[in-house]
Each structure stands twice: as C-alpha cells, then as structure tokens.
Short mmCIF file of C-alpha atoms and ligand atoms in Angstrom, two decimals:
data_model
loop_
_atom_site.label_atom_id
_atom_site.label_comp_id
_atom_site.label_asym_id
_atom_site.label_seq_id
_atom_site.Cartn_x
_atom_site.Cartn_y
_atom_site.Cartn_z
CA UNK A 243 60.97 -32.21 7.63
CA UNK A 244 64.09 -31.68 6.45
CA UNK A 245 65.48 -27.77 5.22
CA UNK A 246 67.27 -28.85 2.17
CA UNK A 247 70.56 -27.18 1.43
CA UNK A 248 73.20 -27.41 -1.04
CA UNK A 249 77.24 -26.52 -0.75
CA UNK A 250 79.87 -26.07 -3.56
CA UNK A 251 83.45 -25.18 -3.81
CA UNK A 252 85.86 -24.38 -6.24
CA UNK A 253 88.85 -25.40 -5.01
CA UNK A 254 90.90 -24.07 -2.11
CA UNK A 255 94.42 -22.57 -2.03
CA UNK A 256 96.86 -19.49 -1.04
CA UNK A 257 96.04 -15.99 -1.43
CA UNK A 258 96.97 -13.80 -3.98
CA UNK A 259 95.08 -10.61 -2.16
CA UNK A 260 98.20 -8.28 -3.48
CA UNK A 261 97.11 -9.19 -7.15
CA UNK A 262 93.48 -8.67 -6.21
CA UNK A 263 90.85 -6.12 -7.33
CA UNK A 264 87.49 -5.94 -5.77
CA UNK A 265 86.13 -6.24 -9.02
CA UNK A 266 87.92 -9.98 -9.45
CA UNK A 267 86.80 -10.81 -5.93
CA UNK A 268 83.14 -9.87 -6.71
CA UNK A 269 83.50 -12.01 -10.20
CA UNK A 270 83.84 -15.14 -8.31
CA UNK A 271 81.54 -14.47 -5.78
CA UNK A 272 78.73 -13.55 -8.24
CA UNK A 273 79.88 -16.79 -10.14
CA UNK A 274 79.12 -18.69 -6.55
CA UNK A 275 76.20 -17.57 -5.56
CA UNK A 276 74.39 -17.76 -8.83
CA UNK A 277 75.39 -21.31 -9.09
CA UNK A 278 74.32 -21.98 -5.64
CA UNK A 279 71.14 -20.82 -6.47
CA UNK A 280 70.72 -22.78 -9.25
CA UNK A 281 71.44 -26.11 -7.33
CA UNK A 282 68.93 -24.18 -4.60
CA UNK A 283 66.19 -24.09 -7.31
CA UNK A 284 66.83 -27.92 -8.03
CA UNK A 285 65.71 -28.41 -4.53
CA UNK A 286 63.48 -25.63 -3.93
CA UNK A 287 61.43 -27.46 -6.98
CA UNK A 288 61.53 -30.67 -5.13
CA UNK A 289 64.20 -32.36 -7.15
CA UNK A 290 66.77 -34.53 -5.61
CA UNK A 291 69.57 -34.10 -4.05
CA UNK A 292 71.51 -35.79 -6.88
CA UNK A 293 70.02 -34.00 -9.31
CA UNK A 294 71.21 -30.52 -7.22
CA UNK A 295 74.35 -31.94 -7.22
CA UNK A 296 74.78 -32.62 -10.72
CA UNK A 297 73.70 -29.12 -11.82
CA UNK A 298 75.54 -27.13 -9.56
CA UNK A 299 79.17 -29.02 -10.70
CA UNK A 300 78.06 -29.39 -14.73
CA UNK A 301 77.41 -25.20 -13.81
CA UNK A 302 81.41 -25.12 -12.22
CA UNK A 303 82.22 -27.08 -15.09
CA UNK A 304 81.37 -24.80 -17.55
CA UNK A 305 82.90 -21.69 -15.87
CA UNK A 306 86.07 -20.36 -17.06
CA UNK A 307 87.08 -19.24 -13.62
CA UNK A 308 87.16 -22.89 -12.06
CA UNK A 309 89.31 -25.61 -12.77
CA UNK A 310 87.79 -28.06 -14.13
CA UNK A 311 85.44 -28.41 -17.81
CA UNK A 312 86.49 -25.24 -19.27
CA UNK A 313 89.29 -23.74 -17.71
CA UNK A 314 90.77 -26.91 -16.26
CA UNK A 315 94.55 -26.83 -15.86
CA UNK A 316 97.29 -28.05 -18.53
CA UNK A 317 99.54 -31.14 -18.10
CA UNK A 318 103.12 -30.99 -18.62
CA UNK A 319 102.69 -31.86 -21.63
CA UNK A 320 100.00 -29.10 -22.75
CA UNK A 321 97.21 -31.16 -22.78
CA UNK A 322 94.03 -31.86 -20.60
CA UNK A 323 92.99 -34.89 -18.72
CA UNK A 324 89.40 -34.07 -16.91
CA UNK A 325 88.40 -36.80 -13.74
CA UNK A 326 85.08 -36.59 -12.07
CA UNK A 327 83.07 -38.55 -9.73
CA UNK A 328 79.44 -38.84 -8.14
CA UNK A 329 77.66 -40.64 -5.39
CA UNK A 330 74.04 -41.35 -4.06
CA UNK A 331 73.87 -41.55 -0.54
CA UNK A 332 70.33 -43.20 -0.87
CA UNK A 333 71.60 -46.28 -2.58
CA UNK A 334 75.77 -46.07 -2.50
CA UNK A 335 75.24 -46.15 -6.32
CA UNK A 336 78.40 -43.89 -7.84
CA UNK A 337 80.20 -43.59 -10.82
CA UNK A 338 83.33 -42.18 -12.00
CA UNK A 339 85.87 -41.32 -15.13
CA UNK A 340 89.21 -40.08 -15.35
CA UNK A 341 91.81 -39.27 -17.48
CA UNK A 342 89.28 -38.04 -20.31
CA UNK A 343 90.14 -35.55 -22.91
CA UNK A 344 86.89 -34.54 -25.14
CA UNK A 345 84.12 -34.91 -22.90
CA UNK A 346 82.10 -31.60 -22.43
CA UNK A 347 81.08 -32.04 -18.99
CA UNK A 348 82.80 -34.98 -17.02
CA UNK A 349 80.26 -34.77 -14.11
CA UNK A 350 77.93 -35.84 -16.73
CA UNK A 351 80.00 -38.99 -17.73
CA UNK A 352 79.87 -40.08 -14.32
CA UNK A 353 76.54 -39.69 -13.51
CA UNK A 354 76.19 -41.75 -16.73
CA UNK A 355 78.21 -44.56 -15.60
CA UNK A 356 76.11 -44.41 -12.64
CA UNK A 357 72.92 -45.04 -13.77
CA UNK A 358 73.70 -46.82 -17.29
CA UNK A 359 76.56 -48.88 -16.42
CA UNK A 360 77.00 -51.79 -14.44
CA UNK A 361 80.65 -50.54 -13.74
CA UNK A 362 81.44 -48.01 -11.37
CA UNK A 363 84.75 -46.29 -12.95
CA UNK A 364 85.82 -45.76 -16.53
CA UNK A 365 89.17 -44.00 -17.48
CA UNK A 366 90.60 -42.85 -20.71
CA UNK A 367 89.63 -43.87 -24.46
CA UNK A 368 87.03 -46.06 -23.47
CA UNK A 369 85.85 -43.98 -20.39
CA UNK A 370 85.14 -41.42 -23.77
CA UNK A 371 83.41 -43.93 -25.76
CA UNK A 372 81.21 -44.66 -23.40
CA UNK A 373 80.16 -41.32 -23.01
CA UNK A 374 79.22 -41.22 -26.48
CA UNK A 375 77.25 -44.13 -26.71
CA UNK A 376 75.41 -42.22 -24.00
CA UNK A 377 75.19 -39.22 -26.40
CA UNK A 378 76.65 -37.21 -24.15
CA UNK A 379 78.57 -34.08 -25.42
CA UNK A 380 81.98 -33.93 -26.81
CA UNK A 381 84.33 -31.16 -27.87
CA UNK A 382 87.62 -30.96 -29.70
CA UNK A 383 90.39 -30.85 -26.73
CA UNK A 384 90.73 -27.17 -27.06
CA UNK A 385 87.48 -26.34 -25.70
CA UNK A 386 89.05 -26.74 -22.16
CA UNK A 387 91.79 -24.59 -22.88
CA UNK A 388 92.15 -20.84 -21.47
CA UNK A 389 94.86 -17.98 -21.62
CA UNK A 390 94.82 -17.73 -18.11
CA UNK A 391 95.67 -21.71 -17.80
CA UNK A 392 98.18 -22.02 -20.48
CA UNK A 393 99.82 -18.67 -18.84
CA UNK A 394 99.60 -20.63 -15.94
CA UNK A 395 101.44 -23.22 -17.03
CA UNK A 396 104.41 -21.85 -19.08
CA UNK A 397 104.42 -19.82 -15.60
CA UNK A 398 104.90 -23.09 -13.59
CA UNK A 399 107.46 -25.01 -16.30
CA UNK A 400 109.64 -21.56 -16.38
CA UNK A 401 110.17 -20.91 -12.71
CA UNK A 402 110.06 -24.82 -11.22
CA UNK A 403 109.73 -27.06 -13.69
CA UNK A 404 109.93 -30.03 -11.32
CA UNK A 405 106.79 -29.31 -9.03
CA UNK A 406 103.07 -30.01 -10.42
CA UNK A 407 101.78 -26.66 -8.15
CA UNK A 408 104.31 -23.74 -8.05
CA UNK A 409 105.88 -22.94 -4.96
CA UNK A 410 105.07 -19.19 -4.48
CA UNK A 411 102.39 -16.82 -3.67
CA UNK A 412 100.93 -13.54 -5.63
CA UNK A 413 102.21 -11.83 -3.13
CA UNK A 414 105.84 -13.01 -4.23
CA UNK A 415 105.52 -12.66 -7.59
CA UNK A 416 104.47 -8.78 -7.09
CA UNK A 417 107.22 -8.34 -4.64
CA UNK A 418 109.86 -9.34 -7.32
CA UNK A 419 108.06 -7.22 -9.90
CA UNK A 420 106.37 -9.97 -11.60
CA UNK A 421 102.95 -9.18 -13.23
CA UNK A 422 100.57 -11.65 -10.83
CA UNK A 423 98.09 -13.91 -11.13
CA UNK A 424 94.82 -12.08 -11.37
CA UNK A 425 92.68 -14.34 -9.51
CA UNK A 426 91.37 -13.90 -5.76
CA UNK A 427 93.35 -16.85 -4.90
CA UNK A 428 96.69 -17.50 -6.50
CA UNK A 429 95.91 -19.77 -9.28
CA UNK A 430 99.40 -21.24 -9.10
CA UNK A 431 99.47 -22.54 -5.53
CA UNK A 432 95.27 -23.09 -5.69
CA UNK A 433 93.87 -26.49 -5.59
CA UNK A 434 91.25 -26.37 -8.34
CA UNK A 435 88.34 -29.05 -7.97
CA UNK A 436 85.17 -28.17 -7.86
CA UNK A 437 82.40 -30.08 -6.13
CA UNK A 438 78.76 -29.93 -4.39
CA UNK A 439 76.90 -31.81 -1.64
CA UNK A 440 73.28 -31.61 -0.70
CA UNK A 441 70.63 -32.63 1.32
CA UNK A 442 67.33 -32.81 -0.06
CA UNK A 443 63.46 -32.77 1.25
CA UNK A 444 63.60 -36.66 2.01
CA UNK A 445 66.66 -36.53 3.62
CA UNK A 446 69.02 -38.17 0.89
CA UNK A 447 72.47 -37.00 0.47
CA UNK A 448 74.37 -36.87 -2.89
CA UNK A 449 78.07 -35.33 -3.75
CA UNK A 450 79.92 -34.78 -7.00
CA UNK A 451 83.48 -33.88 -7.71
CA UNK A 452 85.26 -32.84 -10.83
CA UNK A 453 88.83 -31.44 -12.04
CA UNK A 454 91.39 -30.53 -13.72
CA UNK A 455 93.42 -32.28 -11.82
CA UNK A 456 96.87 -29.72 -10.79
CA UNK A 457 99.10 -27.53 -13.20
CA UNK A 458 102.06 -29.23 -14.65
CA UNK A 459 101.01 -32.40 -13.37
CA UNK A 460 102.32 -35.60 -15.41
CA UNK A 461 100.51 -37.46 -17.83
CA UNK A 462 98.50 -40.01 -16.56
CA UNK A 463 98.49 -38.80 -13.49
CA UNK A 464 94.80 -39.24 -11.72
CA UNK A 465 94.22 -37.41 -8.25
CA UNK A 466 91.54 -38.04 -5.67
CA UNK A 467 88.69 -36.47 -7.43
CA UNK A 468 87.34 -39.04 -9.04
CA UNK A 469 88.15 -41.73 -6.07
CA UNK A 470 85.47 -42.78 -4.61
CA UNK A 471 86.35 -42.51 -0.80
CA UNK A 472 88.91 -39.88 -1.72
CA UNK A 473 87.84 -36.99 -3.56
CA UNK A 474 83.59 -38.07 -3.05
CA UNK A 475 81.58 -39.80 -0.93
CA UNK A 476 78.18 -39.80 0.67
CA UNK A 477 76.12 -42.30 2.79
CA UNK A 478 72.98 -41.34 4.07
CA UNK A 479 73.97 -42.79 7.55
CA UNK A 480 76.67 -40.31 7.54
CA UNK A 481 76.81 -37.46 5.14
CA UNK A 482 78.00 -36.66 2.10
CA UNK A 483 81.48 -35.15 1.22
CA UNK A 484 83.61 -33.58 -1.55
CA UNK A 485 87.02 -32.31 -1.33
CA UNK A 486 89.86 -30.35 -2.99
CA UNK A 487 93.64 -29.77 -2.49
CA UNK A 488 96.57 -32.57 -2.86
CA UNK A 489 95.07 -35.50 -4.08
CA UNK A 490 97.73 -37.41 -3.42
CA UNK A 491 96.93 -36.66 0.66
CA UNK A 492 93.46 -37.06 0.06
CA UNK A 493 94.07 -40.58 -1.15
CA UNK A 494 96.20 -41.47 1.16
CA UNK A 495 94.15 -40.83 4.16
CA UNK A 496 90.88 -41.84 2.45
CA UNK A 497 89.75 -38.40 3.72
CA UNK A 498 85.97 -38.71 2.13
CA UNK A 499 85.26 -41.87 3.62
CA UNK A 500 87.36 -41.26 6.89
CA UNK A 501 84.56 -38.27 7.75
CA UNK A 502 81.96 -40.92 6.89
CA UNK A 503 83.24 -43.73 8.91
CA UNK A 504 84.22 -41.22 12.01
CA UNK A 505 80.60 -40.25 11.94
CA UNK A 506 78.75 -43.68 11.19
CA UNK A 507 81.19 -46.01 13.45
CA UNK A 508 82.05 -43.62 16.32
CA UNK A 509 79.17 -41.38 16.59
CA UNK A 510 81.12 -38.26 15.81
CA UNK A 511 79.10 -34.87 15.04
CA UNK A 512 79.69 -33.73 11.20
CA UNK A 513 81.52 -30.63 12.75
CA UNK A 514 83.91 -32.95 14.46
CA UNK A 515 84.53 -35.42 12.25
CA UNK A 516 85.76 -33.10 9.36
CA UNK A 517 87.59 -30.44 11.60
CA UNK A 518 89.37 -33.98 12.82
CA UNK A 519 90.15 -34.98 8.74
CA UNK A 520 90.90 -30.97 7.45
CA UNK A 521 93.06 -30.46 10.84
CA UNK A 522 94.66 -33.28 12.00
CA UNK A 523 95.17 -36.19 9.81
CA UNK A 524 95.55 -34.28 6.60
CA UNK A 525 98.33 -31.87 8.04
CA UNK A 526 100.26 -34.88 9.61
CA UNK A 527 101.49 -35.97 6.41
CA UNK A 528 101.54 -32.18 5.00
CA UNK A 529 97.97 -32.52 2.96
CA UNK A 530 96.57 -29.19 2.45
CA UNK A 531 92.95 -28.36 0.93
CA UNK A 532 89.76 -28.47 1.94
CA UNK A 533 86.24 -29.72 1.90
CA UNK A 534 82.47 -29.49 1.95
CA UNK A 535 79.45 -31.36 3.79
CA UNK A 536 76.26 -32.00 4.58
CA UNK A 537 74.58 -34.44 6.67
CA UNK A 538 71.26 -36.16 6.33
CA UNK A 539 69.79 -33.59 9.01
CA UNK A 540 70.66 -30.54 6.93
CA UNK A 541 73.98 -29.64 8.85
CA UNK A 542 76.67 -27.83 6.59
CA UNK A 543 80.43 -27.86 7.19
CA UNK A 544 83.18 -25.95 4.84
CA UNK A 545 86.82 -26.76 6.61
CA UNK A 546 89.94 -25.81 4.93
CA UNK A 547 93.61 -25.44 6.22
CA UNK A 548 94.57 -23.48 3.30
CA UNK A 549 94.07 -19.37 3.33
CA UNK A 550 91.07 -19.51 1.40
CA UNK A 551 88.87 -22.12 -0.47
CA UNK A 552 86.02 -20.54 -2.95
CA UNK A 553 83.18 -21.83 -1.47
CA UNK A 554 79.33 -21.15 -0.61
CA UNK A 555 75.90 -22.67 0.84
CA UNK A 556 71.89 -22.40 0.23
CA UNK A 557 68.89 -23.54 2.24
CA UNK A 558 66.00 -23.47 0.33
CA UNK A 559 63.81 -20.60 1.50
CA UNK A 560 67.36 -18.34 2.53
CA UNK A 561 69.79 -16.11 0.70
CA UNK A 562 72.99 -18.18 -0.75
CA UNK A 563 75.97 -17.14 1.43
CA UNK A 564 79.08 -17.18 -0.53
CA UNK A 565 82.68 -16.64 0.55
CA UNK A 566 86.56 -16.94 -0.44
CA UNK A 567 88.69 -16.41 2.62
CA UNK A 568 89.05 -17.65 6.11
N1 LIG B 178 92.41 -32.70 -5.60
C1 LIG B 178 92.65 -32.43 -6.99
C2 LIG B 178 93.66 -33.37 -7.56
O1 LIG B 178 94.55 -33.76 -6.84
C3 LIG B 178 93.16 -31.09 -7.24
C4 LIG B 178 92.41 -29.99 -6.63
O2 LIG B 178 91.62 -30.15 -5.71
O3 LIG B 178 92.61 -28.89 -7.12
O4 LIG B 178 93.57 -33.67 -8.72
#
C-alpha cells in the first residue's frame, strides 16, 4: 500500500533575502503549506491523484503571491497570456491551453480539454471558447492583474527593456538605494510557474502546471508550461513531473519527459534521474529553474539550481513540510 503524497511549487528563482521580512517569508510559507494540505485532504479522502493535483494548482492559481491566475506576470505589452497543462499517469490522457486571456483558472481549462475533448492542446481565442462551452469561469482581463506585477513590469521595461526577466538581484537594487522587491525571492529574476505532482492510494501519478509565463516577455510568446514533455509530464512507469524556470531550456531539453525516459528506459532511481536533468543537462546550455516529483512508489524529489524555489510536500497521515531556500 502505497503512502500517498503530494508536492507543489511556485516557481524558483534568486534571492531577494536583503528585501526580506520574516513576516513576508512566513506569508508564503503559510500560503504553501495550507495549499499542500488541501491537495493532502484530496488524498487523505481517497480521491485521486489527479484530482489532488488539480486542487492544489487551481489553489496557486488563485493566490496573489504566485505567478500564475491572479497575479500572473504582464507582457510587454501590459497584458496577460495564462498557459497551463495536466497529465494522468494512469492513462497518458493530458490536456493543455495557452496563450489565454479571460479564463479564471487555466488549470481548469486543461483538465477540461482532457476529459471533454478529443484534442490534447488548445491556444488562444478558441482555447477560450472552449472553456466556455465547458462553463468554466471567465473574468474580464484585469482580474489577473496586481500592483506588485505591473510594478514589476514598468520595473523591468525601465532598467532593461530588452530582457523578458531582469538581470539583477534585491540585493542590487537595495545596494543602489532602490526600494526592492518585497518578496522572499526576487520577483524580477524568479521563475514563476506553479505546479503539483502526486501519488495517490492506487499508485497513479498525475502533474499539473500553470503560468504566467515571464515578465516582459513578448506577445505570443508560449513557454514550457503548458508543453507536454516540457513543463508536465507523468507516466505511471516512471513518475510524474512539473517544472519551472526558462522555458525556453526546458523545451529544449525536453526536461519533463527526459526524467521520465531516464527512469523508464535506463532504470535510473527518481533521485538520479532529476539531479541528472536540474544539474547537468539544464546548466549545459545555461537553463536555470527547478522541479518537482513523485514516483509511483511514493518517492518525492524537489531539485533546483537556482537559490531558492517556493516549494513543499505532504504524505497523508504527516505534517506538510514547506520551504523556500536551498
Ligand atoms: N517556465 C515558465 C515559462 O517559461 C516560467 C516560470 O517557470 O516561471 O513560461
């Protein structure tokens, strides 16, 4: 019998400890581990590990503090353009959107095409009609929108208008007497997905993955979030995965799917496998972030090459541990 356990991040990224008050620290880690122990409860109840899944990112979603629903990062051009993913490591049924700009809670679209759809990935307009032919919620474009985000962004355009993530720390920005970014990890230079991964009672995996996408980044862009392979994957002859940092890496090296195939074609432990993707591979072509995942026997791995990544587990039956950096 399998412990079932569920993992989440929140995307991973460079200190700003300089700009940080214990209060702010103890925000996000109250906002982790009462998430995690909603997903817990999914599973503690004897629900799947999909449905854990789903929960625990539509609950990311709809925190202000995490990059993606409300919250999620601006475009250059002011806007927001939400991608999200999901996959069922029982059946290698997924679904995915991207590019969407009035849908509540993309995790929700996905899981939608999933299960409703014959297709696997949606994007744009008709990505958002067909989450309203599933009566799923929408919200004028502003919902997404935060002071911290748009601050975020004039932030970005004013000091290096070129780059889609801001080359500089907190710790820089206090230095040259700069006000800083106010969050435990420097919002600026932070990779902000959010995802979860679980394992439940029958030993089925699930993940889900959802963003923002990056600050500044150009319209149209899509990143690996919603790639299946990329940004989610999960086989139960393997495990299942979720990442966050440069999507454009993550694509590139196929880093969900690379754990996966490490572990199902050349025996590799979970531990292995994603140290090899996190340390190695992404780093040779200078792709920093992290990930989270779970095998079908309950193991739990949270790798990241960056100085933090907001992230957290729960077994069912155990306190959620929840944690920021290294
Ligand atoms: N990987 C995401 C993207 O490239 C960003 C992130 O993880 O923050 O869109």
């Amino acid at each position: 019998m399998i412990q079932p356990v569920i993992a989440i991040h929140g995307g991973a990224g460079a200190m700003s400890r300089a700009a940080m008050s214990p209060e702010k620290e103890q925000e996000y880690l109250a906002a982790l581990n009462g998430i995690l122990s909603a997903g817990q409860a999914v599973l503690a109840a004897g629900g799947s590990a999909l449905d854990a899944v789903t929960e625990a990112v539509r609950r990311l979603e709809d925190c202000p503090l995490f990059n993606a629903g409300h919250g999620a990062v601006f475009t250059s051009a002011g806007t927001h353009e939400l991608d999200a993913s999901i996959m069922d490591g029982a059946t290698l049924r997924c679904g995915a959107i991207a590019n969407v700009t009035c849908v509540r809670n993309p995790v929700l679209a996905a899981r939608a095409v999933m299960e409703h759809s014959k297709h696997v990935f949606f994007v744009g307009p008709g990505a958002e009609d067909f989450a309203r032919a599933q009566g799923l919620e929408l919200v004028d474009p502003s919902y997404f929108s935060t002071d911290a985000r748009r601050e975020q962004l004039l932030r970005v355009q004013r000091e290096n208008p070129d780059a889609a993530v801001l080359d500089h720390d907190g710790q820089a920005l206090v230095a040259r007497g700069q006000p800083a970014p106010a969050d435990p990890l420097d919002a600026d230079k932070k990779f902000g997905t959010v995802g979860a991964v679980a394992v439940d009672a029958q030993g089925n995996v699930a993940a889900a993955t959802s963003t923002g996408g990056i600050t500044n980044k150009q319209v149209g862009r899509v990143g690996d979030a919603p790639l299946i392979g990329a940004g989610c994957y999960a086989s139960n002859r393997s495990c299942a995965v979720s990442t966050t940092g440069t999507g454009e890496m993550f694509i590139r090296t196929v880093a969900a799917y690379d754990l996966a195939a490490q572990m199902e074609y050349g025996g590799a432990s979970l531990q292995a496998a994603a140290d090899r993707v996190v340390f190695e591979t992404l780093p040779a072509i200078q792709g920093k972030g992290g990930l989270i995942a779970v095998d079908s026997r309950g193991n739990v791995v949270l790798p990241f090459n960056t100085e933090g990544m907001y992230r957290g587990y729960a077994r069912v039956g155990e306190p959620p541990v929840a944690a920021i950096y290294q």
